[in-house]
Every structure is written in C-alpha cells, then in structure tokens.
mmCIF file of C-alpha atoms in Angstrom:
data_model
loop_
_atom_site.group_PDB
_atom_site.id
_atom_site.type_symbol
_atom_site.label_atom_id
_atom_site.label_comp_id
_atom_site.label_asym_id
_atom_site.label_seq_id
_atom_site.Cartn_x
_atom_site.Cartn_y
_atom_site.Cartn_z
ATOM 1 C CA GLY B 7 -210.417 -21.726 -47.046
ATOM 2 C CA LEU B 8 -212.003 -24.925 -48.020
ATOM 3 C CA ALA B 9 -208.839 -26.474 -49.094
ATOM 4 C CA TRP B 10 -207.828 -26.526 -45.420
ATOM 5 C CA LEU B 11 -210.688 -29.259 -44.947
ATOM 6 C CA GLY B 12 -208.619 -31.791 -46.862
ATOM 7 C CA ARG B 13 -205.481 -31.000 -44.927
ATOM 8 C CA ILE B 14 -206.763 -31.149 -41.381
ATOM 9 C CA LYS B 15 -207.976 -34.682 -41.317
ATOM 10 C CA PRO B 16 -204.863 -36.461 -42.429
ATOM 11 C CA TYR B 17 -202.531 -34.335 -40.379
ATOM 12 C CA TRP B 18 -204.255 -34.598 -37.088
ATOM 13 C CA ILE B 19 -207.177 -37.120 -36.965
ATOM 14 C CA VAL B 20 -206.833 -40.817 -36.990
ATOM 15 C CA SER B 21 -209.293 -43.694 -37.392
ATOM 16 C CA PRO B 22 -210.784 -44.754 -34.040
ATOM 17 C CA MET B 23 -209.734 -48.343 -34.704
ATOM 18 C CA PRO B 24 -205.989 -49.475 -34.664
ATOM 19 C CA PRO B 25 -204.664 -49.709 -38.201
ATOM 20 C CA ALA B 26 -203.240 -53.122 -37.884
ATOM 21 C CA LYS B 27 -203.763 -56.206 -35.879
ATOM 22 C CA GLN B 28 -202.014 -56.571 -32.670
ATOM 23 C CA PRO B 29 -198.354 -57.865 -32.849
ATOM 24 C CA SER B 30 -197.570 -61.221 -31.203
ATOM 25 C CA ARG B 31 -195.672 -59.509 -28.531
ATOM 26 C CA ARG B 32 -196.217 -56.218 -26.673
ATOM 27 C CA PRO B 33 -193.138 -54.620 -24.908
ATOM 28 C CA SER B 34 -193.503 -54.280 -21.292
ATOM 29 C CA LEU B 35 -194.937 -51.017 -20.120
ATOM 30 C CA SER B 36 -194.309 -48.448 -17.503
ATOM 31 C CA LEU B 37 -196.848 -45.835 -17.222
ATOM 32 C CA VAL B 38 -195.313 -42.767 -15.619
ATOM 33 C CA ILE B 39 -197.697 -40.111 -14.022
ATOM 34 C CA PRO B 40 -196.168 -36.753 -12.615
ATOM 35 C CA ALA B 41 -198.523 -35.314 -10.165
ATOM 36 C CA ARG B 42 -198.407 -31.775 -8.494
ATOM 37 C CA ASN B 43 -201.369 -30.699 -6.574
ATOM 38 C CA GLU B 44 -203.761 -33.061 -8.646
ATOM 39 C CA GLU B 45 -206.136 -34.400 -5.901
ATOM 40 C CA LYS B 46 -209.176 -33.276 -8.074
ATOM 41 C CA ARG B 47 -207.998 -35.074 -11.271
ATOM 42 C CA LEU B 48 -205.742 -37.939 -10.417
ATOM 43 C CA PRO B 49 -208.285 -40.225 -9.062
ATOM 44 C CA ALA B 50 -210.051 -40.234 -12.379
ATOM 45 C CA LEU B 51 -206.949 -41.138 -14.272
ATOM 46 C CA LEU B 52 -206.041 -43.894 -11.999
ATOM 47 C CA SER B 53 -209.562 -45.265 -12.113
ATOM 48 C CA SER B 54 -209.492 -45.499 -15.798
ATOM 49 C CA LEU B 55 -206.042 -47.289 -15.621
ATOM 50 C CA ARG B 56 -207.155 -49.791 -13.109
ATOM 51 C CA ALA B 57 -210.004 -50.818 -15.551
ATOM 52 C CA ILE B 58 -207.436 -51.688 -18.314
ATOM 53 C CA PRO B 59 -206.471 -55.292 -17.977
ATOM 54 C CA GLY B 60 -202.860 -56.400 -18.615
ATOM 55 C CA ASP B 61 -199.467 -56.640 -17.052
ATOM 56 C CA PHE B 62 -197.923 -53.152 -16.825
ATOM 57 C CA GLU B 63 -196.818 -50.930 -13.958
ATOM 58 C CA ILE B 64 -198.052 -47.499 -13.132
ATOM 59 C CA LEU B 65 -195.732 -45.178 -11.399
ATOM 60 C CA VAL B 66 -197.219 -42.117 -9.678
ATOM 61 C CA VAL B 67 -194.528 -39.579 -8.747
ATOM 62 C CA ASP B 68 -195.518 -36.802 -6.344
ATOM 63 C CA ASP B 69 -194.051 -33.416 -7.305
ATOM 64 C CA ALA B 70 -193.935 -31.679 -3.889
ATOM 65 C CA SER B 71 -197.805 -31.279 -3.644
ATOM 66 C CA THR B 72 -199.333 -29.338 -1.024
ATOM 67 C CA ASP B 73 -202.835 -31.043 -1.252
ATOM 68 C CA ASN B 74 -203.796 -34.622 -0.993
ATOM 69 C CA THR B 75 -202.306 -35.832 -4.151
ATOM 70 C CA ARG B 76 -200.065 -38.416 -2.494
ATOM 71 C CA GLU B 77 -202.880 -39.771 -0.441
ATOM 72 C CA CYS B 78 -205.009 -40.243 -3.515
ATOM 73 C CA ALA B 79 -202.154 -42.036 -5.123
ATOM 74 C CA ALA B 80 -201.625 -44.229 -2.145
ATOM 75 C CA GLN B 81 -205.330 -45.162 -1.786
ATOM 76 C CA ALA B 82 -205.405 -46.305 -5.393
ATOM 77 C CA ALA B 83 -202.128 -48.272 -4.836
ATOM 78 C CA LEU B 84 -204.122 -50.342 -2.283
ATOM 79 C CA LEU B 85 -206.681 -51.335 -4.740
ATOM 80 C CA ASP B 86 -204.254 -52.289 -7.532
ATOM 81 C CA PRO B 87 -200.731 -53.896 -7.065
ATOM 82 C CA ARG B 88 -199.579 -52.493 -10.401
ATOM 83 C CA ILE B 89 -199.560 -48.868 -8.913
ATOM 84 C CA ARG B 90 -196.462 -47.692 -7.240
ATOM 85 C CA THR B 91 -196.246 -44.257 -5.688
ATOM 86 C CA PHE B 92 -193.504 -42.159 -4.306
ATOM 87 C CA SER B 93 -192.261 -38.582 -3.937
ATOM 88 C CA ALA B 94 -189.506 -37.026 -6.194
ATOM 89 C CA PRO B 95 -186.612 -35.816 -4.198
ATOM 90 C CA PRO B 96 -186.313 -31.954 -3.620
ATOM 91 C CA LYS B 97 -185.954 -30.184 -6.933
ATOM 92 C CA PRO B 98 -182.575 -28.744 -7.793
ATOM 93 C CA ALA B 99 -182.335 -25.040 -8.664
ATOM 94 C CA ASP B 100 -181.545 -25.647 -12.473
ATOM 95 C CA TRP B 101 -184.483 -28.042 -13.008
ATOM 96 C CA VAL B 102 -188.053 -27.258 -13.902
ATOM 97 C CA GLY B 103 -190.448 -29.314 -11.866
ATOM 98 C CA LYS B 104 -192.069 -31.630 -14.272
ATOM 99 C CA PRO B 105 -188.786 -32.925 -15.913
ATOM 100 C CA TRP B 106 -187.351 -33.503 -12.492
ATOM 101 C CA ALA B 107 -190.210 -35.612 -11.450
ATOM 102 C CA LEU B 108 -190.341 -37.561 -14.762
ATOM 103 C CA GLN B 109 -186.700 -38.229 -14.663
ATOM 104 C CA HIS B 110 -186.824 -39.473 -11.205
ATOM 105 C CA ALA B 111 -189.754 -41.826 -12.079
ATOM 106 C CA ALA B 112 -188.036 -43.134 -15.321
ATOM 107 C CA ALA B 113 -185.045 -44.085 -13.246
ATOM 108 C CA GLN B 114 -187.177 -46.519 -11.229
ATOM 109 C CA ALA B 115 -189.261 -47.654 -14.223
ATOM 110 C CA ARG B 116 -188.653 -51.305 -15.459
ATOM 111 C CA GLY B 117 -190.566 -51.365 -18.650
ATOM 112 C CA GLU B 118 -189.226 -51.505 -22.266
ATOM 113 C CA CYS B 119 -191.569 -48.821 -23.107
ATOM 114 C CA LEU B 120 -192.296 -45.683 -21.126
ATOM 115 C CA VAL B 121 -195.735 -43.886 -21.336
ATOM 116 C CA PHE B 122 -195.785 -40.611 -19.829
ATOM 117 C CA LEU B 123 -199.100 -39.430 -18.784
ATOM 118 C CA ASP B 124 -200.517 -36.102 -17.725
ATOM 119 C CA ALA B 125 -202.569 -36.395 -14.473
ATOM 120 C CA ASP B 126 -205.680 -34.840 -15.896
ATOM 121 C CA VAL B 127 -206.255 -37.404 -18.694
ATOM 122 C CA THR B 128 -208.592 -40.431 -18.711
ATOM 123 C CA LEU B 129 -208.116 -43.346 -20.837
ATOM 124 C CA GLU B 130 -210.301 -45.678 -22.728
ATOM 125 C CA SER B 131 -209.612 -49.474 -22.048
ATOM 126 C CA ASP B 132 -208.236 -50.031 -25.624
ATOM 127 C CA VAL B 133 -205.825 -47.048 -25.831
ATOM 128 C CA LEU B 134 -202.622 -49.089 -24.969
ATOM 129 C CA ASN B 135 -203.362 -51.793 -27.593
ATOM 130 C CA PHE B 136 -204.197 -48.819 -29.909
ATOM 131 C CA ALA B 137 -200.812 -47.253 -29.460
ATOM 132 C CA ASN B 138 -199.011 -50.460 -29.361
ATOM 133 C CA ALA B 139 -200.624 -51.445 -32.796
ATOM 134 C CA ILE B 140 -199.561 -48.130 -34.333
ATOM 135 C CA MET B 141 -195.953 -48.129 -32.846
ATOM 136 C CA ALA B 142 -195.433 -51.838 -34.165
ATOM 137 C CA GLU B 143 -196.860 -51.069 -37.700
ATOM 138 C CA GLN B 144 -194.966 -47.922 -38.224
ATOM 139 C CA GLN B 145 -191.791 -49.030 -36.374
ATOM 140 C CA LEU B 146 -191.908 -46.029 -34.220
ATOM 141 C CA ASP B 147 -189.658 -45.073 -31.286
ATOM 142 C CA ALA B 148 -192.115 -42.586 -29.908
ATOM 143 C CA LEU B 149 -195.734 -41.910 -30.199
ATOM 144 C CA SER B 150 -197.736 -38.846 -28.947
ATOM 145 C CA LEU B 151 -201.508 -39.053 -28.497
ATOM 146 C CA ILE B 152 -203.650 -35.864 -28.377
ATOM 147 C CA PRO B 153 -206.784 -36.133 -26.116
ATOM 148 C CA ALA B 154 -210.219 -34.565 -26.439
ATOM 149 C CA MET B 155 -210.417 -31.698 -24.229
ATOM 150 C CA ARG B 156 -213.102 -31.070 -21.675
ATOM 151 C CA THR B 157 -213.799 -28.084 -19.462
ATOM 152 C CA PRO B 158 -216.692 -27.082 -17.291
ATOM 153 C CA SER B 159 -216.006 -23.304 -18.311
ATOM 154 C CA THR B 160 -217.678 -22.009 -21.677
ATOM 155 C CA PRO B 161 -215.158 -19.001 -21.767
ATOM 156 C CA ALA B 162 -212.283 -21.544 -21.304
ATOM 157 C CA ALA B 163 -213.724 -23.802 -23.898
ATOM 158 C CA CYS B 164 -213.784 -20.934 -26.398
ATOM 159 C CA LEU B 165 -210.210 -20.111 -25.775
ATOM 160 C CA LEU B 166 -209.202 -23.813 -25.915
ATOM 161 C CA ALA B 167 -211.058 -23.848 -29.275
ATOM 162 C CA CYS B 168 -208.946 -21.088 -30.606
ATOM 163 C CA LEU B 169 -205.837 -22.905 -29.640
ATOM 164 C CA ALA B 170 -207.059 -26.223 -31.262
ATOM 165 C CA VAL B 171 -207.801 -24.510 -34.454
ATOM 166 C CA THR B 172 -204.459 -22.935 -34.405
ATOM 167 C CA ARG B 173 -202.729 -26.166 -33.799
ATOM 168 C CA ALA B 174 -204.700 -27.753 -36.758
ATOM 169 C CA ILE B 175 -204.035 -25.222 -39.187
ATOM 170 C CA PHE B 176 -200.647 -23.531 -38.290
ATOM 171 C CA LEU B 177 -198.703 -26.270 -36.552
ATOM 172 C CA ARG B 178 -197.265 -29.502 -37.873
ATOM 173 C CA PRO B 179 -197.371 -32.696 -35.990
ATOM 174 C CA ALA B 180 -194.255 -34.939 -35.531
ATOM 175 C CA ARG B 181 -193.915 -37.261 -38.551
ATOM 176 C CA PRO B 182 -191.091 -39.872 -38.968
ATOM 177 C CA GLY B 183 -188.286 -38.512 -40.986
ATOM 178 C CA GLN B 184 -189.381 -34.890 -40.761
ATOM 179 C CA LYS B 185 -188.114 -31.788 -38.712
ATOM 180 C CA GLY B 186 -189.941 -29.362 -36.504
ATOM 181 C CA GLY B 187 -193.001 -31.485 -35.658
ATOM 182 C CA ILE B 188 -194.860 -30.905 -32.385
ATOM 183 C CA ALA B 189 -194.904 -33.805 -29.751
ATOM 184 C CA GLN B 190 -197.415 -33.617 -27.054
ATOM 185 C CA GLY B 191 -197.058 -34.903 -23.286
ATOM 186 C CA ALA B 192 -200.580 -36.016 -22.316
ATOM 187 C CA PHE B 193 -199.728 -39.446 -23.723
ATOM 188 C CA PHE B 194 -196.206 -39.696 -24.819
ATOM 189 C CA ALA B 195 -194.863 -43.302 -25.340
ATOM 190 C CA ILE B 196 -191.278 -43.640 -25.906
ATOM 191 C CA CYS B 197 -189.249 -46.816 -26.345
ATOM 192 C CA ARG B 198 -186.656 -47.036 -23.451
ATOM 193 C CA LYS B 199 -183.705 -47.165 -25.723
ATOM 194 C CA ALA B 200 -184.624 -44.078 -27.641
ATOM 195 C CA TYR B 201 -185.390 -42.099 -24.264
ATOM 196 C CA ASP B 202 -181.842 -43.253 -22.740
ATOM 197 C CA ALA B 203 -180.297 -42.350 -26.205
ATOM 198 C CA VAL B 204 -181.255 -38.736 -26.034
ATOM 199 C CA GLY B 205 -180.461 -38.352 -22.364
ATOM 200 C CA GLY B 206 -183.981 -38.651 -21.014
ATOM 201 C CA HIS B 207 -185.533 -35.744 -19.307
ATOM 202 C CA ALA B 208 -182.113 -34.545 -18.116
ATOM 203 C CA ALA B 209 -181.478 -33.368 -21.611
ATOM 204 C CA VAL B 210 -184.636 -30.998 -21.352
ATOM 205 C CA ALA B 211 -184.100 -29.999 -17.568
ATOM 206 C CA LYS B 212 -184.649 -26.388 -18.056
ATOM 207 C CA CYS B 213 -187.478 -26.665 -20.561
ATOM 208 C CA VAL B 214 -190.918 -25.546 -19.328
ATOM 209 C CA VAL B 215 -192.567 -27.232 -22.387
ATOM 210 C CA GLU B 216 -190.645 -30.347 -22.115
ATOM 211 C CA ASP B 217 -192.665 -32.591 -24.395
ATOM 212 C CA VAL B 218 -192.033 -30.399 -27.348
ATOM 213 C CA ALA B 219 -188.270 -30.293 -26.583
ATOM 214 C CA LEU B 220 -187.871 -33.992 -26.013
ATOM 215 C CA GLY B 221 -189.657 -34.531 -29.272
ATOM 216 C CA HIS B 222 -187.358 -32.328 -31.141
ATOM 217 C CA LEU B 223 -184.341 -34.197 -29.628
ATOM 218 C CA LEU B 224 -185.697 -37.484 -30.776
ATOM 219 C CA GLU B 225 -186.250 -36.074 -34.172
ATOM 220 C CA GLY B 226 -182.587 -34.692 -34.142
ATOM 221 C CA LYS B 227 -181.171 -38.168 -33.152
ATOM 222 C CA GLY B 228 -183.046 -39.652 -36.129
ATOM 223 C CA PHE B 229 -185.625 -41.575 -34.160
ATOM 224 C CA ARG B 230 -189.076 -42.258 -35.591
ATOM 225 C CA ASN B 231 -191.607 -39.887 -33.739
ATOM 226 C CA LEU B 232 -195.289 -39.516 -34.569
ATOM 227 C CA THR B 233 -197.985 -37.346 -33.126
ATOM 228 C CA LEU B 234 -201.686 -38.210 -33.748
ATOM 229 C CA CYS B 235 -205.098 -37.067 -32.330
ATOM 230 C CA ALA B 236 -206.942 -39.973 -30.655
ATOM 231 C CA HIS B 237 -210.005 -38.239 -29.291
ATOM 232 C CA THR B 238 -211.945 -41.423 -29.013
ATOM 233 C CA HIS B 239 -209.395 -43.079 -26.753
ATOM 234 C CA LEU B 240 -208.136 -40.227 -24.480
ATOM 235 C CA LYS B 241 -209.850 -37.385 -22.720
ATOM 236 C CA THR B 242 -208.530 -34.554 -20.586
ATOM 237 C CA LEU B 243 -210.277 -32.443 -18.031
ATOM 238 C CA ALA B 244 -208.745 -29.281 -19.305
ATOM 239 C CA TYR B 245 -208.427 -26.111 -17.334
ATOM 240 C CA SER B 246 -211.597 -25.308 -15.221
ATOM 241 C CA THR B 247 -211.741 -21.544 -15.466
ATOM 242 C CA PHE B 248 -210.714 -18.928 -18.182
ATOM 243 C CA ARG B 249 -208.262 -17.452 -15.713
ATOM 244 C CA GLU B 250 -206.466 -20.714 -15.191
ATOM 245 C CA THR B 251 -206.413 -21.386 -18.970
ATOM 246 C CA TRP B 252 -204.954 -17.931 -19.637
ATOM 247 C CA ILE B 253 -202.197 -18.433 -16.971
ATOM 248 C CA GLU B 254 -201.378 -21.937 -17.793
ATOM 249 C CA MET B 255 -201.460 -21.859 -21.605
ATOM 250 C CA GLN B 256 -199.017 -18.923 -21.732
ATOM 251 C CA LYS B 257 -196.111 -21.441 -21.164
ATOM 252 C CA HIS B 258 -197.137 -23.426 -24.280
ATOM 253 C CA ILE B 259 -197.622 -20.772 -27.173
ATOM 254 C CA TYR B 260 -194.302 -19.183 -27.778
ATOM 255 C CA PRO B 261 -192.123 -22.264 -27.334
ATOM 256 C CA VAL B 262 -194.188 -24.165 -29.937
ATOM 257 C CA LEU B 263 -193.622 -21.229 -32.305
ATOM 258 C CA GLY B 264 -189.882 -21.793 -31.763
ATOM 259 C CA PHE B 265 -189.387 -18.741 -29.712
ATOM 260 C CA SER B 266 -189.620 -16.742 -33.033
ATOM 261 C CA MET B 267 -191.095 -13.308 -33.177
ATOM 262 C CA ARG B 268 -191.551 -13.758 -36.900
ATOM 263 C CA ASN B 269 -193.655 -16.798 -36.361
ATOM 264 C CA ALA B 270 -195.628 -14.963 -33.551
ATOM 265 C CA MET B 271 -196.415 -12.138 -35.987
ATOM 266 C CA LEU B 272 -197.475 -14.477 -38.708
ATOM 267 C CA TRP B 273 -199.727 -16.340 -36.200
ATOM 268 C CA VAL B 274 -201.499 -13.052 -35.247
ATOM 269 C CA ILE B 275 -201.888 -11.972 -38.809
ATOM 270 C CA GLY B 276 -202.974 -15.518 -39.716
ATOM 271 C CA ILE B 277 -205.682 -15.835 -37.023
ATOM 272 C CA GLY B 278 -206.812 -12.384 -37.503
ATOM 273 C CA PHE B 279 -207.504 -12.854 -41.186
ATOM 274 C CA LEU B 280 -209.255 -16.244 -40.679
ATOM 275 C CA ALA B 281 -211.369 -15.254 -37.517
ATOM 276 C CA VAL B 282 -212.065 -11.627 -37.697
ATOM 277 C CA TYR B 283 -211.844 -10.505 -41.285
ATOM 278 C CA PRO B 284 -214.591 -12.793 -42.930
ATOM 279 C CA PRO B 285 -217.430 -12.009 -40.348
ATOM 280 C CA GLY B 286 -216.349 -8.368 -40.374
ATOM 281 C CA ALA B 287 -216.531 -8.229 -43.925
ATOM 282 C CA LEU B 288 -219.929 -9.937 -43.996
ATOM 283 C CA LEU B 289 -221.259 -7.319 -41.607
ATOM 284 C CA LEU B 290 -219.849 -4.567 -43.626
ATOM 285 C CA GLY B 291 -221.479 -5.971 -46.921
ATOM 286 C CA ILE B 292 -224.727 -6.393 -45.242
ATOM 287 C CA ALA B 293 -224.686 -2.698 -44.077
ATOM 288 C CA TRP B 294 -223.573 -1.591 -47.550
ATOM 289 C CA SER B 295 -226.354 -3.671 -49.291
ATOM 290 C CA ILE B 296 -228.917 -2.112 -47.048
ATOM 291 C CA PHE B 297 -228.003 1.537 -47.016
ATOM 292 C CA ALA B 298 -226.273 1.843 -50.486
ATOM 293 C CA PRO B 299 -227.590 -1.108 -52.734
ATOM 294 C CA SER B 300 -225.374 -1.691 -55.846
ATOM 295 C CA SER B 301 -223.709 -4.629 -57.705
ATOM 296 C CA ALA B 302 -220.546 -3.872 -55.907
ATOM 297 C CA ALA B 303 -222.286 -4.245 -52.610
ATOM 298 C CA LEU B 304 -223.819 -7.466 -53.546
ATOM 299 C CA ALA B 305 -220.537 -8.733 -54.841
ATOM 300 C CA MET B 306 -218.936 -7.946 -51.712
ATOM 301 C CA LEU B 307 -221.711 -9.457 -49.614
ATOM 302 C CA CYS B 308 -221.448 -12.668 -51.546
ATOM 303 C CA SER B 309 -217.763 -13.111 -51.386
ATOM 304 C CA ALA B 310 -217.835 -12.286 -47.697
ATOM 305 C CA LEU B 311 -220.568 -14.781 -47.126
ATOM 306 C CA ALA B 312 -218.617 -17.449 -48.984
ATOM 307 C CA ALA B 313 -215.507 -16.795 -47.037
ATOM 308 C CA THR B 314 -217.320 -16.794 -43.703
ATOM 309 C CA LEU B 315 -219.181 -20.153 -44.439
ATOM 310 C CA ALA B 316 -215.763 -21.701 -45.445
ATOM 311 C CA LEU B 317 -214.233 -20.367 -42.247
ATOM 312 C CA TYR B 318 -216.949 -21.584 -39.998
ATOM 313 C CA ALA B 319 -217.010 -24.956 -41.637
ATOM 314 C CA ILE B 320 -213.380 -25.302 -40.558
ATOM 315 C CA LEU B 321 -213.991 -24.302 -37.136
ATOM 316 C CA ALA B 322 -217.016 -26.516 -36.874
ATOM 317 C CA ARG B 323 -215.026 -29.498 -37.982
ATOM 318 C CA ILE B 324 -212.068 -28.898 -35.664
ATOM 319 C CA ILE B 325 -214.378 -27.845 -32.611
ATOM 320 C CA ARG B 326 -216.545 -30.922 -33.153
ATOM 321 C CA GLN B 327 -213.542 -33.147 -33.399
ATOM 322 C CA GLU B 328 -212.225 -31.756 -30.046
ATOM 323 C CA GLY B 329 -215.440 -32.441 -28.306
ATOM 324 C CA LEU B 330 -215.817 -28.684 -27.233
ATOM 325 C CA PRO B 331 -219.096 -26.933 -27.158
ATOM 326 C CA LEU B 332 -220.417 -25.536 -30.453
ATOM 327 C CA ILE B 333 -220.918 -22.142 -28.829
ATOM 328 C CA ALA B 334 -217.202 -21.891 -29.439
ATOM 329 C CA ILE B 335 -217.861 -21.428 -33.139
ATOM 330 C CA LEU B 336 -220.030 -18.399 -32.725
ATOM 331 C CA ALA B 337 -217.424 -16.884 -30.117
ATOM 332 C CA ALA B 338 -214.518 -17.453 -32.589
ATOM 333 C CA PRO B 339 -213.784 -13.702 -33.411
ATOM 334 C CA LEU B 340 -213.548 -12.824 -29.634
ATOM 335 C CA ALA B 341 -211.657 -16.032 -28.867
ATOM 336 C CA PHE B 342 -209.092 -15.416 -31.466
ATOM 337 C CA ILE B 343 -208.506 -11.851 -30.337
ATOM 338 C CA ALA B 344 -208.148 -13.234 -26.896
ATOM 339 C CA GLY B 345 -205.796 -15.746 -28.264
ATOM 340 C CA ALA B 346 -203.757 -13.000 -29.771
ATOM 341 C CA GLY B 347 -203.503 -11.494 -26.177
ATOM 342 C CA LEU B 348 -202.408 -14.764 -24.904
ATOM 343 C CA LEU B 349 -199.634 -14.929 -27.330
ATOM 344 C CA ALA B 350 -198.578 -11.455 -26.424
ATOM 345 C CA GLY B 351 -198.513 -12.412 -22.712
ATOM 346 C CA SER B 352 -196.515 -15.645 -23.708
ATOM 347 C CA VAL B 353 -193.840 -13.736 -25.683
ATOM 348 C CA PHE B 354 -193.594 -11.144 -22.819
ATOM 349 C CA ALA B 355 -193.275 -13.775 -20.112
ATOM 350 C CA TYR B 356 -190.422 -15.669 -22.090
ATOM 351 C CA THR B 357 -188.667 -12.559 -23.312
ATOM 352 C CA TYR B 358 -188.786 -10.234 -20.156
ATOM 353 C CA GLY B 359 -190.198 -12.014 -17.120
ATOM 354 C CA ARG B 360 -190.888 -15.270 -15.582
ATOM 355 C CA VAL B 361 -193.117 -18.174 -16.714
ATOM 356 C CA ALA B 362 -195.902 -19.589 -14.242
ATOM 357 C CA TRP B 363 -196.508 -23.326 -14.036
ATOM 358 C CA LYS B 364 -198.111 -25.142 -11.196
ATOM 359 C CA ASP B 365 -197.736 -22.355 -8.627
ATOM 360 C CA ARG B 366 -193.874 -22.239 -9.483
ATOM 361 C CA HIS B 367 -192.237 -19.368 -11.494
ATOM 362 C CA TYR B 368 -189.188 -20.155 -13.699
ATOM 363 C CA PRO B 369 -186.755 -17.743 -15.377
ATOM 364 C CA ALA B 370 -187.750 -16.917 -19.104
ATOM 365 C CA ARG B 371 -186.532 -19.739 -21.312
#
C-alpha cells in the first residue's frame, strides 16, 4: 500500500511553478468555452479570464441554453473586447452537443493554439504562462490540466474523492510516446495543426466523453500529449449535489475504462479491497482481540491496523491534493461502495440504455 505513495506524485502532481522560463514567443491563443445552461458558473470563469493580461481571444459558444447563459456571456463581452460570443447552429442528429459546439467555435477561432475550457472552471492569472512553459519545454502538441475540485455538498465531495482516488491509482495520464493515457477537457490546450490533423471534434462527433476520445486520437497519430494536475492554477466548481454528481458522472466512468467489462470488474475488486477490506479487517481484529484474545488475534489486529493506516495515508494525500474536505477520508468505505454502484449505472447506461448529459439523452456509445 505505501508503495503507491511514490507513484501518485510523479504521475499526477506537478510543481506549482513552471518548470522552465517562458519562451521568447508565445503562440496566439484562442480560449474556447462551450456553455449549456451555465448561467451560475460561467460568470466566474469569464471574470477570472478578464483578470489575465495578454493578447488572446475568448470564444463563448452557447449550446442551445434555456437559461441566461447567452446574456451572461454578452454582458462580459461588453467589459472585455477579447470576448466573442455566439450560438452554435442547431445540432445535427448524429452529433453529441458538446463536440458540435466545440467544432463550431474552433472553426471561428484564429489562434495557433486552441485552449478548450469547461464553463465551471476558474483560472489563476499565471495558468496560461504555466501551460505555455510546459508545452514549449516538452515540445507538446497537447496539454491537459486537471483542476482542483470544489463542491458545496459533503456527500458529493465524498463521491468525488472516491473518483479522484480511482483516477490517481488505477488510471494513467497521457504521456508523450505512450498509449492509453487519459486526457481531460476542463483545460485542454491543443496546437491548431494537431487539432486539424486528427479531424477536430468532427472525429469524435458521437463521443459523449469527447476529451478522452480526442486524446486517444492524438496519441494514435503520434502527437505528443500530456496530462498533469494543476490544482494551484485551476479550480472547478464541481457538481452541487450528490444527485447531480451521480447522474453526470455516469457518462465518464465506463468510457475511461475503455468500455471493458474486465476493467470494470477489476476496478470494483480493487476499490473493494483498498477501501472496504482494511477497515473491515480492523474492526474484526478489534472484536476478536476483545472477546477471544490470543496471539493470532493480536497478529490480525496489527496487520489490519498497518493496512488501514497505509490506506488512509494514501487517501489523505490524494484528497488533500484535490482540495476536498477531509471528512471524505472517513467516509471512504461508503463512498467507494457508492462508486461501485455508480460504475454499475455507467455500464448499464452504455450497454443497454441511454446516457444523460446536460438535460439531453444520447444512445448508448
């Protein structure tokens, strides 16, 4: 268990400062924001972008919102000439909404580098320089930055902590020259040449989890793609309620496992062993030591205690890095059981039903 502590940091966590000095020239940037019913979250993102100095354009594409999303974007555009806002045309039947909006916006973008942003993130003022330094130093074609998660709901935070631990331990981030890594769309910077070479979002028109699919296309074409956590540079106001988290996250889990039932079963076994077995064994060891004390009972108690401490050290490190409340550590066994149920719902939705996303429903896969 403790061996994982050495693995998690180099895979998912980066230094809060750029690893190299800024290159002499930064490519022109187009920041692209798809927004569907985001009137509560979009203003915070646009406010954080307006606070970042520099010559870049901000494109907000409204994806058939039924609230005041378009008005929020238009109001921000009056305060900053870098912001352009428009609506995507009606979505074709064979497209998923977000890829359609992104493809439409990318066609109007003028930048040499496209930065796709989710509407629920907020950026620190140095994030663009941070991303530019990494891309220049490592000669990247694409860079995904994972934000710290925020939610006002404690039950939702516990479930998000479960998913964060799963990502840190069981999944592999995108790495240059490697296959099967996970890209993430909250902040996804792609050089225009690479984006056009893989066909843009038209190539993932039917993919609900379009960021992972686009990252795999980039890998398959030999482009250099990297995913890093950047919790000091980005934050996201994640789902506000447990119900919202449960519904929306079902679209993610099975796709990132490669639509593999084998991987799904291994995931369930793995999280069950990590989160449920050690504390369960500890409780059993305590009861055995109290009611039938013996050297075997003591040995079991000590081994269970060591395993539980190792487990919670891992959970505390990841949850602390995510910025989630520490109560999520104590709720880990229940959260992981709920996570297994979430996975089951995701498998069922993609295999037999339809996937819900932003008040729309799409056929499985």
